[in-house]
């Protein structure tokens, strides 16, 4: 009877460890080769990998329904993230056509200098993200404006985006309003403020290192070499020629920040920002309702005249202003959809679970356990493409190992964030990597070297683990 029941089960044979490693390595090689070597978008390579894993899953004896359910459940879990992506595209389009972001860029060009820009950008994004609990919201508002300021000051887009992302993720990670800051302790069984206090040791150290590196970059590289005050003046004139610059246009981002501080959920808060931006566009900027709707759908297009300002200034400003819109975010959403579904199929077949379970079983020393957690989180981000799954899946599988080692629950929650949250924007095909690339207009491979906090933090977590520094045990806490 048991044999009959097993034979009729929709689940197939459990893959072996070496088989799972080989499959994961193969699909990773396919994606990496296509993206890095052939310079292709990750969509079709990931889709090809889905087909490969489906065939292998069927050969292991899994029924089609099991694989389909794995894909659908993973995508369903990310529906809220997809909707937020659409809202961000709409908000940027509306804010662009309303002059909100143009005003922020103009004011930034007026007060910032090349020698202070990167450090100030890091600090501003840290403060805004800490207050709002949102790295995505910080990048979509303050970050987009800073990208424009950096372009005007002659600073590399990769450097600017790196400073923005480092600051945005520091604040997001340390804020009690952040979703991932609440998710990690929920998965590990830690208390929220124990989790935040524990992160101060690794993330605080990493932030200090990040700040020092940006100071060294500022002092050692001739950032001001491309800075021309006349050029900045011409850019500001060009901005003012197409849109009205007014302090009242700062109201929409203020509304979004205040709504977040009042713990208004992300989607309603962004809706308030969109409505405020639309009203500013119609009553301050003089845009028609039809133009506002068109910008929400297709984004805003810069209209600076090359005859008046010259080809170089006109091209720079028009490129800067041409962004946003629901359709402009569809590339990101389609990539996220495919990547997350791919992760769901990998989990349904069992490849990820086998590898993570094997890692959790054989590691017991705190240093090895923390290193394995870091590698697992980064691995899930690489193959699943979603930071939430990179927190939940390794957290669920590693929790018994941390309990056996006598480590405090916030050690696990801290490590999940050190690696799962912070590595996500460095990988182009994750939801965070695709979002940051689309929002800031810079490829992940361009900003990754300068997103210092995001790659330093996992290293600091591993080093502290092996050194036994700031490693907390249950008995010591009691």
Short mmCIF file of C-alpha atoms in Angstrom, two decimals:
data_model
loop_
_atom_site.label_atom_id
_atom_site.label_comp_id
_atom_site.label_asym_id
_atom_site.label_seq_id
_atom_site.Cartn_x
_atom_site.Cartn_y
_atom_site.Cartn_z
CA UNK A 1 0.00 0.00 0.00
CA UNK A 2 2.83 2.36 0.89
CA UNK A 3 4.59 1.44 -2.34
CA UNK A 4 1.41 2.19 -4.29
CA UNK A 5 0.95 5.51 -2.54
CA UNK A 6 4.57 6.49 -3.22
CA UNK A 7 4.26 5.49 -6.84
CA UNK A 8 1.16 7.64 -7.28
CA UNK A 9 2.72 10.63 -5.48
CA UNK A 10 3.05 13.78 -7.64
CA UNK A 11 6.56 14.33 -6.25
CA UNK A 12 9.48 12.57 -7.87
CA UNK A 13 12.82 11.29 -6.63
CA UNK A 14 14.75 13.63 -4.36
CA UNK A 15 17.89 14.80 -6.21
CA UNK A 16 21.29 14.01 -4.75
CA UNK A 17 23.70 16.63 -3.41
CA UNK A 18 26.27 16.41 -6.20
CA UNK A 19 23.51 16.27 -8.79
CA UNK A 20 21.99 19.45 -7.32
CA UNK A 21 25.33 21.25 -7.25
CA UNK A 22 26.03 20.27 -10.86
CA UNK A 23 22.64 21.53 -12.08
CA UNK A 24 22.93 24.80 -10.16
CA UNK A 25 26.46 25.35 -11.50
CA UNK A 26 25.31 24.61 -15.07
CA UNK A 27 22.41 27.05 -15.06
CA UNK A 28 24.60 29.67 -13.36
CA UNK A 29 27.19 29.27 -16.12
CA UNK A 30 24.52 29.68 -18.80
CA UNK A 31 23.16 32.89 -17.30
CA UNK A 32 26.59 34.34 -16.53
CA UNK A 33 27.93 33.59 -20.03
CA UNK A 34 24.94 35.18 -21.75
CA UNK A 35 24.85 38.27 -19.53
CA UNK A 36 28.56 38.94 -19.06
CA UNK A 37 30.14 37.57 -22.24
CA UNK A 38 27.40 37.99 -24.84
CA UNK A 39 26.01 41.20 -23.26
CA UNK A 40 22.45 39.87 -23.48
CA UNK A 41 19.54 40.68 -21.20
CA UNK A 42 18.95 37.94 -18.62
CA UNK A 43 15.32 37.27 -19.63
CA UNK A 44 15.78 34.61 -22.32
CA UNK A 45 18.79 32.88 -20.67
CA UNK A 46 16.70 32.50 -17.50
CA UNK A 47 13.77 31.25 -19.56
CA UNK A 48 16.02 28.65 -21.18
CA UNK A 49 17.17 27.57 -17.71
CA UNK A 50 13.53 27.20 -16.67
CA UNK A 51 12.97 24.81 -19.59
CA UNK A 52 16.08 22.81 -18.64
CA UNK A 53 15.02 22.46 -15.00
CA UNK A 54 11.45 21.53 -16.04
CA UNK A 55 12.77 18.68 -18.22
CA UNK A 56 15.07 17.48 -15.41
CA UNK A 57 12.25 17.74 -12.88
CA UNK A 58 9.96 15.64 -15.06
CA UNK A 59 12.73 13.04 -15.49
CA UNK A 60 13.01 12.83 -11.69
CA UNK A 61 9.37 11.76 -11.67
CA UNK A 62 7.70 15.02 -10.66
CA UNK A 63 4.26 15.61 -12.09
CA UNK A 64 3.76 18.73 -14.21
CA UNK A 65 1.37 20.13 -11.57
CA UNK A 66 4.16 20.14 -8.95
CA UNK A 67 6.42 22.24 -11.18
CA UNK A 68 3.60 24.55 -12.20
CA UNK A 69 2.56 25.04 -8.57
CA UNK A 70 6.17 25.87 -7.64
CA UNK A 71 6.34 28.55 -10.31
CA UNK A 72 2.90 30.01 -9.56
CA UNK A 73 3.32 30.07 -5.77
CA UNK A 74 6.68 31.87 -6.06
CA UNK A 75 5.27 34.47 -8.46
CA UNK A 76 2.14 34.92 -6.34
CA UNK A 77 4.29 35.64 -3.30
CA UNK A 78 5.96 38.47 -5.24
CA UNK A 79 2.75 40.04 -6.57
CA UNK A 80 2.98 42.89 -4.08
CA UNK A 81 6.55 43.64 -5.20
CA UNK A 82 5.44 43.68 -8.86
CA UNK A 83 2.67 46.14 -8.01
CA UNK A 84 5.14 48.39 -6.17
CA UNK A 85 7.39 48.33 -9.23
CA UNK A 86 4.48 49.50 -11.38
CA UNK A 87 3.64 52.22 -8.86
CA UNK A 88 7.25 53.46 -8.87
CA UNK A 89 7.25 53.69 -12.68
CA UNK A 90 4.01 55.68 -12.59
CA UNK A 91 5.29 57.93 -9.79
CA UNK A 92 8.55 58.76 -11.58
CA UNK A 93 6.65 59.56 -14.80
CA UNK A 94 4.21 61.85 -12.98
CA UNK A 95 6.93 63.51 -10.90
CA UNK A 96 9.00 64.09 -14.03
CA UNK A 97 6.23 65.75 -16.00
CA UNK A 98 5.20 67.76 -12.91
CA UNK A 99 8.70 69.14 -12.40
CA UNK A 100 9.17 67.54 -8.97
CA UNK A 101 12.41 65.72 -9.80
CA UNK A 102 13.59 68.60 -12.00
CA UNK A 103 13.27 70.92 -8.98
CA UNK A 104 15.26 68.54 -6.77
CA UNK A 105 17.99 68.28 -9.41
CA UNK A 106 18.18 72.07 -9.76
CA UNK A 107 18.43 72.64 -6.01
CA UNK A 108 21.05 69.91 -5.73
CA UNK A 109 23.17 71.49 -8.45
CA UNK A 110 22.90 74.80 -6.60
CA UNK A 111 24.24 73.57 -3.24
CA UNK A 112 26.46 70.54 -3.91
CA UNK A 113 30.06 70.49 -5.14
CA UNK A 114 32.10 67.63 -6.63
CA UNK A 115 34.27 67.40 -3.50
CA UNK A 116 31.33 66.85 -1.17
CA UNK A 117 28.85 65.18 -3.49
CA UNK A 118 29.52 61.45 -2.94
CA UNK A 119 29.78 61.72 0.83
CA UNK A 120 26.72 63.96 1.13
CA UNK A 121 24.76 61.64 -1.19
CA UNK A 122 25.64 58.67 1.02
CA UNK A 123 24.55 60.51 4.18
CA UNK A 124 21.35 61.97 2.69
CA UNK A 125 20.17 58.60 1.37
CA UNK A 126 21.03 56.96 4.71
CA UNK A 127 18.91 59.46 6.62
CA UNK A 128 15.93 59.36 4.24
CA UNK A 129 15.94 55.55 4.08
CA UNK A 130 16.31 55.25 7.86
CA UNK A 131 13.31 57.54 8.29
CA UNK A 132 11.16 55.81 5.68
CA UNK A 133 12.38 52.21 5.88
CA UNK A 134 12.46 51.99 2.09
CA UNK A 135 15.55 51.64 -0.09
CA UNK A 136 13.31 51.52 -3.18
CA UNK A 137 11.47 54.72 -2.25
CA UNK A 138 14.74 56.48 -1.45
CA UNK A 139 16.24 55.50 -4.81
CA UNK A 140 13.09 56.48 -6.72
CA UNK A 141 12.91 59.96 -5.18
CA UNK A 142 16.16 61.31 -3.72
CA UNK A 143 18.27 58.83 -5.71
CA UNK A 144 16.90 59.84 -9.12
CA UNK A 145 17.49 63.50 -8.27
CA UNK A 146 21.06 62.82 -7.12
CA UNK A 147 21.79 60.95 -10.36
CA UNK A 148 20.88 64.14 -12.21
CA UNK A 149 23.00 66.29 -9.91
CA UNK A 150 25.96 63.92 -10.32
CA UNK A 151 25.65 64.08 -14.11
CA UNK A 152 25.71 67.86 -13.90
CA UNK A 153 28.81 67.81 -11.71
CA UNK A 154 30.64 65.46 -14.10
CA UNK A 155 30.66 62.49 -11.71
CA UNK A 156 30.49 58.91 -13.00
CA UNK A 157 26.92 57.50 -12.89
CA UNK A 158 28.29 54.29 -11.37
CA UNK A 159 29.88 56.22 -8.48
CA UNK A 160 26.70 58.20 -7.83
CA UNK A 161 24.49 55.11 -7.97
CA UNK A 162 26.90 53.27 -5.65
CA UNK A 163 26.68 56.04 -3.05
CA UNK A 164 22.88 56.18 -3.37
CA UNK A 165 22.47 52.40 -3.00
CA UNK A 166 24.94 52.15 -0.09
CA UNK A 167 23.07 54.85 1.82
CA UNK A 168 19.61 53.57 0.88
CA UNK A 169 20.36 50.02 2.00
CA UNK A 170 21.98 51.12 5.26
CA UNK A 171 18.85 53.03 6.27
CA UNK A 172 16.52 50.30 5.01
CA UNK A 173 18.43 47.65 6.95
CA UNK A 174 18.52 49.58 10.24
CA UNK A 175 14.98 50.99 10.15
CA UNK A 176 12.22 49.30 12.17
CA UNK A 177 9.84 50.41 9.40
CA UNK A 178 11.58 48.22 6.79
CA UNK A 179 9.91 45.04 5.59
CA UNK A 180 13.13 43.00 5.50
CA UNK A 181 14.13 44.28 8.96
CA UNK A 182 10.87 42.80 10.26
CA UNK A 183 10.99 39.68 8.07
CA UNK A 184 14.42 38.44 9.19
CA UNK A 185 13.67 38.28 12.95
CA UNK A 186 10.24 36.80 12.19
CA UNK A 187 11.93 33.94 10.30
CA UNK A 188 14.61 33.33 12.94
CA UNK A 189 12.51 33.83 16.06
CA UNK A 190 14.41 36.93 17.23
CA UNK A 191 12.97 40.12 18.71
CA UNK A 192 12.94 43.12 16.37
CA UNK A 193 15.05 45.46 18.48
CA UNK A 194 17.49 42.69 19.45
CA UNK A 195 17.90 42.16 15.72
CA UNK A 196 18.54 45.86 15.02
CA UNK A 197 20.93 46.15 17.98
CA UNK A 198 22.86 43.11 16.74
CA UNK A 199 23.13 44.59 13.23
CA UNK A 200 24.80 47.68 14.66
CA UNK A 201 28.00 45.65 15.10
CA UNK A 202 28.31 44.33 11.54
CA UNK A 203 26.44 47.00 9.60
CA UNK A 204 27.83 49.85 11.71
CA UNK A 205 31.37 48.65 11.07
CA UNK A 206 30.63 48.21 7.36
CA UNK A 207 29.13 51.70 7.16
CA UNK A 208 32.25 53.23 8.74
CA UNK A 209 34.39 51.37 6.18
CA UNK A 210 32.11 52.58 3.37
CA UNK A 211 32.37 56.19 4.52
CA UNK A 212 36.17 55.98 4.66
CA UNK A 213 36.34 54.44 1.18
CA UNK A 214 34.21 57.23 -0.28
CA UNK A 215 36.43 59.81 1.45
CA UNK A 216 39.48 58.12 -0.13
CA UNK A 217 37.75 58.09 -3.55
CA UNK A 218 36.96 61.78 -3.22
CA UNK A 219 40.52 62.67 -2.22
CA UNK A 220 42.41 60.38 -4.60
CA UNK A 221 40.40 60.75 -7.81
CA UNK A 222 40.11 64.03 -9.63
CA UNK A 223 36.32 64.08 -9.36
CA UNK A 224 36.25 67.79 -10.06
CA UNK A 225 38.21 67.36 -13.29
CA UNK A 226 35.01 67.37 -15.36
CA UNK A 227 33.36 70.05 -13.27
CA UNK A 228 32.66 73.27 -15.08
CA UNK A 229 30.60 75.95 -13.25
CA UNK A 230 29.54 77.40 -16.60
CA UNK A 231 28.32 73.99 -17.69
CA UNK A 232 26.33 73.60 -14.47
CA UNK A 233 24.82 77.05 -15.04
CA UNK A 234 23.80 76.05 -18.57
CA UNK A 235 22.23 72.81 -17.30
CA UNK A 236 20.19 74.74 -14.74
CA UNK A 237 19.09 77.17 -17.46
CA UNK A 238 18.09 74.24 -19.66
CA UNK A 239 16.05 72.70 -16.82
CA UNK A 240 14.30 76.01 -16.18
CA UNK A 241 13.53 76.39 -19.90
CA UNK A 242 11.28 73.33 -19.99
CA UNK A 243 9.75 73.33 -16.49
CA UNK A 244 9.00 75.73 -13.66
CA UNK A 245 11.32 75.36 -10.67
CA UNK A 246 9.42 75.91 -7.42
CA UNK A 247 9.86 74.90 -3.74
CA UNK A 248 6.17 73.94 -3.72
CA UNK A 249 7.10 71.05 -6.04
CA UNK A 250 8.96 69.43 -3.14
CA UNK A 251 5.59 68.70 -1.52
CA UNK A 252 5.00 65.25 -3.16
CA UNK A 253 8.25 63.64 -1.86
CA UNK A 254 7.61 65.21 1.57
CA UNK A 255 4.14 63.60 1.56
CA UNK A 256 5.63 60.20 0.72
CA UNK A 257 8.24 60.48 3.51
CA UNK A 258 5.71 61.68 6.11
CA UNK A 259 3.21 58.96 5.17
CA UNK A 260 5.93 56.36 5.70
CA UNK A 261 6.85 57.85 9.08
CA UNK A 262 3.17 57.60 10.02
CA UNK A 263 3.36 53.89 9.06
CA UNK A 264 1.06 54.24 6.07
CA UNK A 265 1.59 51.10 3.91
CA UNK A 266 3.90 51.53 0.93
CA UNK A 267 1.30 51.33 -1.84
CA UNK A 268 -1.19 53.87 -0.37
CA UNK A 269 1.75 56.16 0.51
CA UNK A 270 2.97 56.06 -3.10
CA UNK A 271 -0.56 56.69 -4.35
CA UNK A 272 -0.64 59.85 -2.24
CA UNK A 273 2.67 60.89 -3.80
CA UNK A 274 1.33 60.26 -7.30
CA UNK A 275 -1.87 62.24 -6.67
CA UNK A 276 0.11 65.11 -5.12
CA UNK A 277 2.49 65.10 -8.08
CA UNK A 278 -0.40 65.13 -10.56
CA UNK A 279 -2.04 68.08 -8.78
CA UNK A 280 1.27 69.98 -8.74
CA UNK A 281 1.68 69.26 -12.44
CA UNK A 282 -1.74 70.63 -13.32
CA UNK A 283 -1.93 73.64 -10.98
CA UNK A 284 1.75 74.68 -10.70
CA UNK A 285 3.31 73.39 -13.92
CA UNK A 286 0.19 73.99 -16.06
CA UNK A 287 0.18 70.46 -17.56
CA UNK A 288 -3.06 69.06 -18.89
CA UNK A 289 -4.67 66.04 -17.28
CA UNK A 290 -4.09 64.11 -20.52
CA UNK A 291 -0.33 64.82 -20.37
CA UNK A 292 -0.18 63.64 -16.76
CA UNK A 293 -1.90 60.35 -17.65
CA UNK A 294 0.35 59.91 -20.69
CA UNK A 295 3.46 60.42 -18.53
CA UNK A 296 2.14 57.90 -15.99
CA UNK A 297 1.76 55.37 -18.81
CA UNK A 298 4.76 56.05 -21.06
CA UNK A 299 7.04 58.31 -18.99
CA UNK A 300 8.28 61.83 -19.61
CA UNK A 301 10.46 62.92 -22.54
CA UNK A 302 12.87 65.85 -22.25
CA UNK A 303 12.30 68.70 -24.71
CA UNK A 304 15.40 70.90 -24.31
CA UNK A 305 16.23 72.57 -27.61
CA UNK A 306 19.64 71.84 -29.13
CA UNK A 307 19.39 75.08 -31.12
CA UNK A 308 19.31 77.11 -27.90
CA UNK A 309 21.64 75.18 -25.58
CA UNK A 310 23.81 73.17 -27.98
CA UNK A 311 23.84 69.47 -28.75
CA UNK A 312 25.84 68.37 -25.69
CA UNK A 313 23.76 70.13 -23.02
CA UNK A 314 20.48 69.29 -24.76
CA UNK A 315 21.36 65.60 -25.08
CA UNK A 316 22.50 65.35 -21.43
CA UNK A 317 19.43 67.06 -19.98
CA UNK A 318 16.96 65.28 -22.27
CA UNK A 319 18.51 61.91 -21.42
CA UNK A 320 18.27 62.80 -17.73
CA UNK A 321 14.62 63.83 -17.95
CA UNK A 322 13.44 61.04 -20.25
CA UNK A 323 12.38 58.31 -17.85
CA UNK A 324 9.57 56.81 -15.81
CA UNK A 325 6.13 55.49 -16.75
CA UNK A 326 4.39 52.16 -16.30
CA UNK A 327 5.68 50.82 -19.62
CA UNK A 328 9.22 51.84 -18.71
CA UNK A 329 9.06 49.48 -15.72
CA UNK A 330 7.79 46.46 -17.69
CA UNK A 331 11.34 45.35 -18.58
CA UNK A 332 12.11 45.12 -14.87
CA UNK A 333 8.84 43.41 -13.99
CA UNK A 334 9.18 40.79 -16.73
CA UNK A 335 12.73 39.98 -15.60
CA UNK A 336 11.63 39.71 -11.97
CA UNK A 337 8.67 37.54 -12.98
CA UNK A 338 10.88 35.05 -14.83
CA UNK A 339 13.62 35.00 -12.16
CA UNK A 340 11.27 34.46 -9.23
CA UNK A 341 9.35 31.77 -11.08
CA UNK A 342 12.66 30.06 -11.89
CA UNK A 343 13.47 30.01 -8.18
CA UNK A 344 10.07 28.49 -7.44
CA UNK A 345 10.72 25.62 -9.88
CA UNK A 346 14.21 25.05 -8.44
CA UNK A 347 12.69 24.77 -4.98
CA UNK A 348 9.84 22.54 -6.22
CA UNK A 349 12.29 20.05 -7.78
CA UNK A 350 14.40 20.17 -4.60
CA UNK A 351 17.80 21.33 -5.85
CA UNK A 352 18.10 24.34 -3.52
CA UNK A 353 16.76 22.53 -0.48
CA UNK A 354 19.21 19.65 -0.87
CA UNK A 355 22.22 22.00 -0.98
CA UNK A 356 21.05 24.16 1.93
CA UNK A 357 20.12 21.16 4.06
CA UNK A 358 23.52 19.59 3.47
CA UNK A 359 25.23 22.83 4.47
CA UNK A 360 23.15 23.14 7.63
CA UNK A 361 23.87 19.57 8.70
CA UNK A 362 27.65 19.55 8.36
CA UNK A 363 28.45 22.98 9.86
CA UNK A 364 28.49 23.57 13.59
CA UNK A 365 31.22 26.12 14.41
CA UNK A 366 29.86 29.70 14.52
CA UNK A 367 32.32 30.93 11.89
CA UNK A 368 31.51 28.13 9.45
CA UNK A 369 27.79 28.45 10.13
CA UNK A 370 27.77 32.20 9.49
CA UNK A 371 29.87 31.76 6.34
CA UNK A 372 27.49 29.05 5.10
CA UNK A 373 24.50 31.31 5.76
CA UNK A 374 26.14 34.16 3.82
CA UNK A 375 26.92 31.88 0.88
CA UNK A 376 23.40 30.40 0.98
CA UNK A 377 21.73 33.82 0.95
CA UNK A 378 23.88 35.05 -1.94
CA UNK A 379 23.29 31.77 -3.77
CA UNK A 380 19.52 32.07 -3.42
CA UNK A 381 19.71 35.65 -4.70
CA UNK A 382 21.73 34.41 -7.68
CA UNK A 383 19.35 31.60 -8.59
CA UNK A 384 15.99 32.76 -7.24
CA UNK A 385 16.34 36.48 -7.85
CA UNK A 386 14.44 37.74 -4.81
CA UNK A 387 15.73 39.09 -1.49
CA UNK A 388 12.67 37.91 0.43
CA UNK A 389 13.22 34.30 -0.60
CA UNK A 390 16.96 34.80 0.14
CA UNK A 391 15.93 35.60 3.73
CA UNK A 392 13.11 33.09 4.22
CA UNK A 393 14.55 29.95 2.61
CA UNK A 394 18.06 29.97 4.21
CA UNK A 395 16.51 31.19 7.48
CA UNK A 396 14.05 28.32 7.54
CA UNK A 397 16.73 25.74 6.77
CA UNK A 398 19.54 27.15 8.94
CA UNK A 399 17.52 27.81 12.10
CA UNK A 400 17.96 24.28 13.57
CA UNK A 401 21.74 24.47 13.02
CA UNK A 402 21.95 27.80 14.90
CA UNK A 403 19.91 26.30 17.75
CA UNK A 404 22.23 23.27 17.93
CA UNK A 405 25.25 25.60 18.02
CA UNK A 406 23.67 27.57 20.88
CA UNK A 407 23.68 30.84 18.95
CA UNK A 408 21.13 33.54 19.76
CA UNK A 409 18.24 33.90 17.28
CA UNK A 410 19.34 37.41 16.33
CA UNK A 411 22.65 35.99 15.11
CA UNK A 412 20.72 34.21 12.37
CA UNK A 413 18.46 37.19 11.62
CA UNK A 414 21.49 39.52 11.47
CA UNK A 415 23.35 37.25 9.05
CA UNK A 416 20.28 36.84 6.83
CA UNK A 417 20.19 40.60 6.37
CA UNK A 418 23.98 41.00 6.11
CA UNK A 419 23.93 38.77 3.03
CA UNK A 420 20.36 38.29 1.76
CA UNK A 421 19.29 41.93 1.81
CA UNK A 422 22.57 43.58 0.88
CA UNK A 423 23.72 41.30 -1.94
CA UNK A 424 20.43 41.57 -3.83
CA UNK A 425 21.01 44.91 -5.68
CA UNK A 426 24.45 43.73 -6.87
CA UNK A 427 22.91 40.98 -9.03
CA UNK A 428 21.28 42.33 -12.23
CA UNK A 429 18.45 39.79 -12.46
CA UNK A 430 17.16 40.02 -8.88
CA UNK A 431 14.13 42.20 -8.20
CA UNK A 432 16.35 44.71 -6.39
CA UNK A 433 19.13 44.68 -9.00
CA UNK A 434 16.68 45.12 -11.87
CA UNK A 435 14.80 47.81 -9.97
CA UNK A 436 17.88 49.84 -9.04
CA UNK A 437 19.25 49.60 -12.60
CA UNK A 438 15.95 50.75 -14.11
CA UNK A 439 15.29 53.48 -11.54
CA UNK A 440 18.81 54.98 -11.47
CA UNK A 441 19.46 54.41 -15.18
CA UNK A 442 22.76 52.60 -14.55
CA UNK A 443 23.67 48.93 -15.08
CA UNK A 444 24.29 46.84 -11.97
CA UNK A 445 27.79 45.93 -13.16
CA UNK A 446 28.58 49.66 -13.38
CA UNK A 447 27.51 50.60 -9.86
CA UNK A 448 28.39 47.34 -8.06
CA UNK A 449 32.06 48.27 -7.36
CA UNK A 450 30.89 51.52 -5.74
CA UNK A 451 27.98 50.03 -3.76
CA UNK A 452 30.60 49.52 -1.07
CA UNK A 453 28.31 48.76 1.87
CA UNK A 454 26.56 45.99 -0.07
CA UNK A 455 29.68 43.90 -0.64
CA UNK A 456 31.64 44.88 2.49
CA UNK A 457 28.86 43.93 4.92
CA UNK A 458 28.77 40.18 4.05
CA UNK A 459 32.58 40.07 4.33
CA UNK A 460 32.50 41.76 7.75
CA UNK A 461 29.87 39.25 8.93
CA UNK A 462 32.09 36.31 7.95
CA UNK A 463 35.27 37.85 9.44
CA UNK A 464 33.52 38.61 12.75
CA UNK A 465 32.18 35.05 12.80
CA UNK A 466 35.60 33.44 12.43
CA UNK A 467 37.19 35.89 14.89
CA UNK A 468 34.45 35.24 17.43
CA UNK A 469 33.81 38.99 17.66
CA UNK A 470 30.25 40.07 18.52
CA UNK A 471 29.05 36.47 18.36
CA UNK A 472 26.19 36.02 20.83
CA UNK A 473 25.12 32.75 22.43
CA UNK A 474 21.85 31.93 24.15
CA UNK A 475 23.50 31.08 27.51
CA UNK A 476 25.48 34.32 27.59
CA UNK A 477 22.32 36.31 26.90
CA UNK A 478 20.37 34.53 29.63
#
